[in-house]
XYZ file of C-alpha atoms in Angstrom:
409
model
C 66.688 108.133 90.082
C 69.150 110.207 92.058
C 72.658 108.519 92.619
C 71.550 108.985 95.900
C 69.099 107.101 96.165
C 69.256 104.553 98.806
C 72.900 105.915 100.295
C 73.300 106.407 104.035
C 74.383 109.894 104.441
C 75.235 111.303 108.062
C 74.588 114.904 107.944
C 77.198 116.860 110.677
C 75.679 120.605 112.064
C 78.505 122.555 113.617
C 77.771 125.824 115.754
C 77.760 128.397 112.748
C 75.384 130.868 111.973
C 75.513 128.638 108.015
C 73.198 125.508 109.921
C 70.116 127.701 108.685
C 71.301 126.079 105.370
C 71.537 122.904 107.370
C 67.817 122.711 106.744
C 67.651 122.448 103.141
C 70.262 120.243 102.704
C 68.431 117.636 104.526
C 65.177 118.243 102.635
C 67.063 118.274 99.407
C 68.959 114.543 100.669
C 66.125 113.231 101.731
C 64.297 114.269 98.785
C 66.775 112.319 96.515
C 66.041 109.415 98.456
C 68.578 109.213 101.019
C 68.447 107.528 104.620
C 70.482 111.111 106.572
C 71.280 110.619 110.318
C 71.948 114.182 112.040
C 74.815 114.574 113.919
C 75.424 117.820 115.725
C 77.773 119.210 118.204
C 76.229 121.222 120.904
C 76.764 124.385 119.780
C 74.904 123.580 117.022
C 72.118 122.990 118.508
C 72.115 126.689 119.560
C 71.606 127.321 116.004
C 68.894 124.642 114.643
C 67.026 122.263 117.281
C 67.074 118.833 117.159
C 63.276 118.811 117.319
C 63.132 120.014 113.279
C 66.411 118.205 112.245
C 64.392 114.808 113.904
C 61.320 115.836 111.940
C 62.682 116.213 108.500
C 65.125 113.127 108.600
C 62.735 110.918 110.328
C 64.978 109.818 112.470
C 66.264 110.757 116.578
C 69.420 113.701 116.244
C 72.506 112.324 117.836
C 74.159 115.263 119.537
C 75.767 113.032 122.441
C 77.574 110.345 123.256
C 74.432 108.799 125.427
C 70.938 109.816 126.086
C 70.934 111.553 129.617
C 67.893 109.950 130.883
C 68.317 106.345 129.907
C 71.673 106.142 129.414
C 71.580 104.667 125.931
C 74.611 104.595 124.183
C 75.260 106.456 121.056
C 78.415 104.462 118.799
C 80.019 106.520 116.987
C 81.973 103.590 115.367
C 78.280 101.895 114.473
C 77.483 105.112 112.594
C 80.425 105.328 110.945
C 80.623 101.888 109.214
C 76.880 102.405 108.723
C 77.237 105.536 106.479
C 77.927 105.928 102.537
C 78.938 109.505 102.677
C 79.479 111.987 105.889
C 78.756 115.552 105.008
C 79.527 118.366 107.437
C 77.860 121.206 106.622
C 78.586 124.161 107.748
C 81.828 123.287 109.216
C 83.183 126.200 111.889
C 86.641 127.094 112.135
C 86.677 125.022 115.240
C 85.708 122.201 114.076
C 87.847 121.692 111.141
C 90.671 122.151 113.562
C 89.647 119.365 115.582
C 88.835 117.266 112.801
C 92.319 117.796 110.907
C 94.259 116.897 114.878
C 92.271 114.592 116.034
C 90.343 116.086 119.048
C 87.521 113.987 119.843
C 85.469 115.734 121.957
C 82.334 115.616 120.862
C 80.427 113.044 118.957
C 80.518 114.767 115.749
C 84.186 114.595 115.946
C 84.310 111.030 117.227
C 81.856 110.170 114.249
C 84.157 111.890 111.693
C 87.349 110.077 112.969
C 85.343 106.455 112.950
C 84.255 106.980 109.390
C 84.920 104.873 106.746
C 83.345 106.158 103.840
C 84.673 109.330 102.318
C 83.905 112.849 104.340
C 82.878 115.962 102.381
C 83.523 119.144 104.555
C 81.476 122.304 103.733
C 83.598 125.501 105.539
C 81.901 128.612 106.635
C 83.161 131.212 108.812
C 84.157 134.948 108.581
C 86.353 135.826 105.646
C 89.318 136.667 108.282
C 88.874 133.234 110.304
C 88.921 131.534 106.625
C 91.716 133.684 105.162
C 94.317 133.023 108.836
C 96.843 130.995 107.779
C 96.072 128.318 110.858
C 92.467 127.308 109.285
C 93.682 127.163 105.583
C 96.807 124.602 107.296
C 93.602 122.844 108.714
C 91.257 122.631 105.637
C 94.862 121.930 103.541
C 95.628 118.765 106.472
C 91.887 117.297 105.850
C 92.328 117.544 101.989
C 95.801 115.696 102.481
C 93.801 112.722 104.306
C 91.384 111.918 101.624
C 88.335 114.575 102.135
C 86.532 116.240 100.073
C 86.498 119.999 100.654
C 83.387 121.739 99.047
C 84.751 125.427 98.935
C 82.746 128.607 100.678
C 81.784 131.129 98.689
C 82.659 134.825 98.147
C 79.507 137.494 99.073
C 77.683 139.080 102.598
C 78.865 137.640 105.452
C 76.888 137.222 108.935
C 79.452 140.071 110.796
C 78.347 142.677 107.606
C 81.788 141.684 105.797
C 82.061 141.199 102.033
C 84.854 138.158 100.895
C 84.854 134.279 100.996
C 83.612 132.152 104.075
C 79.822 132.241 102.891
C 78.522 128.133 103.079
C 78.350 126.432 99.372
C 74.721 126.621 99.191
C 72.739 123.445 99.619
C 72.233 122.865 95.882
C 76.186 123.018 95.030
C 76.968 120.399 98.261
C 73.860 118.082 96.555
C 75.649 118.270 93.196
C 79.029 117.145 94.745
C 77.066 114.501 96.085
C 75.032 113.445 93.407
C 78.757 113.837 91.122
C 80.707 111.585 92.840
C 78.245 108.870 93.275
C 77.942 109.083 89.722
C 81.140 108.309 89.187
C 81.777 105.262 91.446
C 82.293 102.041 89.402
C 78.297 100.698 88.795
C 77.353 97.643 89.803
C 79.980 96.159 91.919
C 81.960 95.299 88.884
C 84.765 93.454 90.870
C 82.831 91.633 93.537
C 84.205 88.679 94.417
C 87.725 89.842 92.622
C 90.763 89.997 94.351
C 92.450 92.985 94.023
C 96.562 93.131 94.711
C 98.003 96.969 94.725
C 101.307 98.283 95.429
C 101.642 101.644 97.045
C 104.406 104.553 97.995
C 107.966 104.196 98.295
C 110.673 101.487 99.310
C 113.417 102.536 101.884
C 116.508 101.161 101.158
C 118.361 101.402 104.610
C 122.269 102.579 104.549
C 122.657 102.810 108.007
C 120.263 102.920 111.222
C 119.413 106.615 110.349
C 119.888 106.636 106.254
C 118.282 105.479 103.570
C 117.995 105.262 99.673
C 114.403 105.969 98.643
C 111.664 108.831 97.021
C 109.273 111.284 97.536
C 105.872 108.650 97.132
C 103.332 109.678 98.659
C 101.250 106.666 98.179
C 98.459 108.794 97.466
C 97.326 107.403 94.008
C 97.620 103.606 95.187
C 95.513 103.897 98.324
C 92.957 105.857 96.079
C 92.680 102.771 93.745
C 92.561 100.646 96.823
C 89.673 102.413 98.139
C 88.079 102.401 94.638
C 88.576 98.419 94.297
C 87.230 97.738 97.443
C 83.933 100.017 96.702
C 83.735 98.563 94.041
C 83.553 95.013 95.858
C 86.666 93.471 95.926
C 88.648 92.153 98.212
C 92.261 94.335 98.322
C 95.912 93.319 99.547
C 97.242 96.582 99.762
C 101.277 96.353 100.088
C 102.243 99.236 101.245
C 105.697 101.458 101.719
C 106.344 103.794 104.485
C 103.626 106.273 104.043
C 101.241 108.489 106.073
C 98.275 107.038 105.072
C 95.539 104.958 106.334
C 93.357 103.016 104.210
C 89.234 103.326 105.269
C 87.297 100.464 103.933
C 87.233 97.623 105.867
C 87.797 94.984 102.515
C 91.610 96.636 102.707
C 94.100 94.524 103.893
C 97.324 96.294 104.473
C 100.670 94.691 104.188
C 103.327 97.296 105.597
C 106.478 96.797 103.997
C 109.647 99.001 103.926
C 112.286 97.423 101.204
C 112.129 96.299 97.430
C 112.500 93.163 98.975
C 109.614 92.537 101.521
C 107.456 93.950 98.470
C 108.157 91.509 96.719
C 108.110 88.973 98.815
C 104.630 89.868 99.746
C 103.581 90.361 96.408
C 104.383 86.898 95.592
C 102.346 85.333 98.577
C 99.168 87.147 97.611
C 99.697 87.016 93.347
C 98.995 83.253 93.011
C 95.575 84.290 94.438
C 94.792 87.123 92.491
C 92.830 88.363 89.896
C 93.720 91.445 89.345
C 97.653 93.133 90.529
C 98.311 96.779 89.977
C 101.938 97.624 90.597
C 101.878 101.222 91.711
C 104.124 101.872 94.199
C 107.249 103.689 93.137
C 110.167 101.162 94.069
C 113.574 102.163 94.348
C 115.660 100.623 92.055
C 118.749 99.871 93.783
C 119.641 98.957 97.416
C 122.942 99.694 98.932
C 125.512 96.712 98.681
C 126.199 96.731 102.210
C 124.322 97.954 105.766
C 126.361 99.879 108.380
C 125.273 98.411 111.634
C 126.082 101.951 113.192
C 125.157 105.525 112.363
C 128.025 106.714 109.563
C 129.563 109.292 111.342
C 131.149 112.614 109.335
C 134.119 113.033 111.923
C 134.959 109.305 110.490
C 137.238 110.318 107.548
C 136.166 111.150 104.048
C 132.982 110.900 102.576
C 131.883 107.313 102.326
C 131.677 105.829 98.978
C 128.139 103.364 98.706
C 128.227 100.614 96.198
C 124.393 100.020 94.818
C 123.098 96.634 93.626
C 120.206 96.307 91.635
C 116.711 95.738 93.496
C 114.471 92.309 92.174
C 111.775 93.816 89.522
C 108.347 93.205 91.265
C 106.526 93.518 88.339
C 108.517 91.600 86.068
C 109.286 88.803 88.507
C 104.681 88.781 88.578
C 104.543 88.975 84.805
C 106.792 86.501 84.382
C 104.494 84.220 86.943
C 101.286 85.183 85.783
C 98.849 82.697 84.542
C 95.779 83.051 82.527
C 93.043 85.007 83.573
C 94.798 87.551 85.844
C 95.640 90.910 84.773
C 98.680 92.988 85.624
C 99.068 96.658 85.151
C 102.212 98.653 85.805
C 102.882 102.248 86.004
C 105.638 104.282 84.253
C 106.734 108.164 85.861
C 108.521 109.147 83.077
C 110.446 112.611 82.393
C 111.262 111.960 78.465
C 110.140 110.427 75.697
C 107.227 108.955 77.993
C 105.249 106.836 75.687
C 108.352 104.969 74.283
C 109.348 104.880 77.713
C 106.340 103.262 78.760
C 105.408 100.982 75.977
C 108.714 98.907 76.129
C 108.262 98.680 79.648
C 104.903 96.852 79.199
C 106.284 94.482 76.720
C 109.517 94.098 78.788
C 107.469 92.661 81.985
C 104.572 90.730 80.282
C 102.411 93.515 81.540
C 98.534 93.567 80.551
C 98.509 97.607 80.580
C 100.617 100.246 81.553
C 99.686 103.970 83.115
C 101.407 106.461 82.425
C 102.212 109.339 84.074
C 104.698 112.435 83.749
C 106.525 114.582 85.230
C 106.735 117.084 83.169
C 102.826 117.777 83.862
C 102.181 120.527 86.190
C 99.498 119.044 89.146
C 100.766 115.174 88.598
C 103.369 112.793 90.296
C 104.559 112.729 93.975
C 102.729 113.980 96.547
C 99.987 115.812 94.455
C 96.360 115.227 95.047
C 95.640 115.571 91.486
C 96.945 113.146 88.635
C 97.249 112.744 84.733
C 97.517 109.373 82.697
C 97.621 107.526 79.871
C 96.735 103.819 80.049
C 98.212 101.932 77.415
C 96.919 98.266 76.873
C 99.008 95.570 75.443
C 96.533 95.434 72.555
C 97.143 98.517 71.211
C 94.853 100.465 72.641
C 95.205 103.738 74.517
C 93.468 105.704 76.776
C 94.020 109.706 77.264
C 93.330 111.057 80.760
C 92.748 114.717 82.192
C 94.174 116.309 85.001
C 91.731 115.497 87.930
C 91.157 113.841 91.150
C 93.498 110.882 92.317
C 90.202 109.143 93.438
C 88.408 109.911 89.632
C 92.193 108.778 87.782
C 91.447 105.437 90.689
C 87.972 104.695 88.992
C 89.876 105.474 85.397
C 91.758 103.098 85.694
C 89.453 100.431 87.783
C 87.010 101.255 84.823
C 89.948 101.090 81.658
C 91.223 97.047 83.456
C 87.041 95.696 83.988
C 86.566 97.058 80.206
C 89.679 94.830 78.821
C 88.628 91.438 81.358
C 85.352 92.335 79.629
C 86.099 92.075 76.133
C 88.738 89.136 76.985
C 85.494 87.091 78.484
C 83.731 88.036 75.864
């Protein structure tokens, strides 16, 4: 049976000479199993009519926001909590633009910005249009938010040209598909779990304009949220200042800014929890005092700022957990990383430990790729590739259900 068998899939056509391909895709999705709503712009339908995209899918082509001659309403936000996956395919150089800034003018893009399940974008154009630096900003913004880009291909082009901007064909889009529901964690391992996660930095303010803090992205801990919540739990997210937005509605996110509100939120959601993964990268110290106005450099000499030490979220929760929770830490180490790591596991009570370094070209802050190794307080440990931060998300999910496994056992 396909992986995706069963999955909702909304199919997006843009107005590109690629939505010939459009056509297979939807047999091949359909084929697998899949329930595909079309959703295409109107220049698309210049392309490929409705009538054949209807009679494939089985279902009416949503093209706009209300039928002309009843006046039935089309929701975008209905369709996007409906779907599994959203697939646009081909995806115009106009399009991606409006997807990556926001410019809802059309249902497709109203569709794409109401989605909550993850978006895999399929760009074709004209090797000059692909190569401008304005649509590889574009297709480098959607990446940044969480999408999946699916990357054109090098060969004839519809203006005569030769270079890349040809449509993945339909069977390459299919196996991304088919690959990444492979991967998601089987079987709803942590329904009815909850799931606590910590995520990006801590500002520590200095004065109304300063502040002590790092370069977090908050990438990797909104991944594992996501990946938690697929997987069917119920997720406190407590988040730093980041850019981010998490997707699925079982995220609830608790904005925070200091060591201290982390913490403090941490500890009103841990009695509660079953599982706590302390990823966010808190600063360690705070300065002593706050300037109530903006330091100013015409003052005098440099200012000298005393630090104090912030609390230690995840030793204050190790030192509170009970039995049958699990806590997991992470360690960004530059030297000697696993004797780094290990004696910070048995320093906070910690159930397991990942590892990452940055000595490891493609990992750390602000990367959309990671590398780890989980360490587990039995002894165990765990080796991980450079890959996806959503695939290092389900690692680790995976690595913590394996260990409450075996502990039940």
């Amino acid at each position: 049976m396909s992986p995706l068998s069963g999955r909702h899939i909304i199919l997006g056509i843009t107005g590109g000479i690629a939505a010939y391909k459009s056509v297979s895709l939807l047999r091949l999705l359909v084929k697998a199993g899949a329930e595909v709503q079309v959703v295409i712009t109107p220049s698309g339908k210049e392309f490929i009519t409705p009538v054949t995209l209807s009679a494939l899918s089985h279902r009416p082509v949503v093209s706009e926001f209300f039928t002309a001659n009843t006046g039935e309403w089309h929701s975008h936000v209905d369709l996007g909590l409906w779907a599994d996956a959203m697939v646009v395919a081909p995806a115009t150089a106009c399009s991606i633009a409006k997807m990556a800034h926001g410019v809802a003018d059309n249902m497709l893009i109203t569709t794409y910005l109401s989605a909550k399940a993850p978006v895999f974008v399929a760009p074709a154009m004209d090797l000059d249009m692909m190569a401008h630096p304005s649509t590889q900003a574009n297709i480098a913004l959607l990446r940044s938010y969480g999408n999946h880009i699916i990357e054109p291909a090098s060969g004839e082009l519809a203006s005569g040209l030769v270079g890349k901007g040809r449509m993945a064909e339909p069977e390459e889009i299919m196996a991304a598909l088919e690959l990444f529901f492979a991967q998601e964690i089987k079987g709803h391992a942590l329904r009815g779990k909850r799931v606590l996660i910590t995520a990006g930095p801590t500002y520590e303010r200095i004065d109304p304009v300063r502040f002590i803090g790092n370069f977090s992205s908050g990438k990797m801990g909104y991944a594992l949220a996501e990946e938690a919540a697929k997987a069917g739990a119920q997720v406190t997210l407590v988040s730093g200042p980041v850019s981010l937005r998490a997707n699925h509605p079982s995220i609830q996110v608790v904005a925070v800014e200091s060591a201290r509100q982390m913490l403090a939120a941490c500890q009103e959601a841990f009695p509660t929890t079953d599982i706590a993964i302390m990823c966010a990268a808190v600063a360690d110290y705070a300065p002593a005092e706050y300037a109530e106005r903006k330091i100013k450099r015409e003052a005098g000499e440099a200012p000298v700022i005393h630090l104090v030490k912030n609390p230690d979220i995840a030793a204050t929760l190790g030192a509170e957990k009970r039995p049958g929770q699990t806590l997991v830490g992470f360690a960004l180490e530059t030297d000697h990383e696993e004797t780094n790591a290990l004696d910070k596991m048995r320093r906070k009570h910690l159930d397991m430990i990942v590892m990452n370094s940055l000595q490891t070209p493609g990992a750390g802050f602000a990367t959309d790729t990671n590398q780890v190794t989980i360490y587990s307080a039995d002894g165990s440990t765990r080796q991980g590739e450079l890959k996806s931060k959503t695939e290092v998300a389900r690692d680790i999910l995976q690595a913590i259900i394996r260990e409450r496994e075996e502990a039940e056992a």
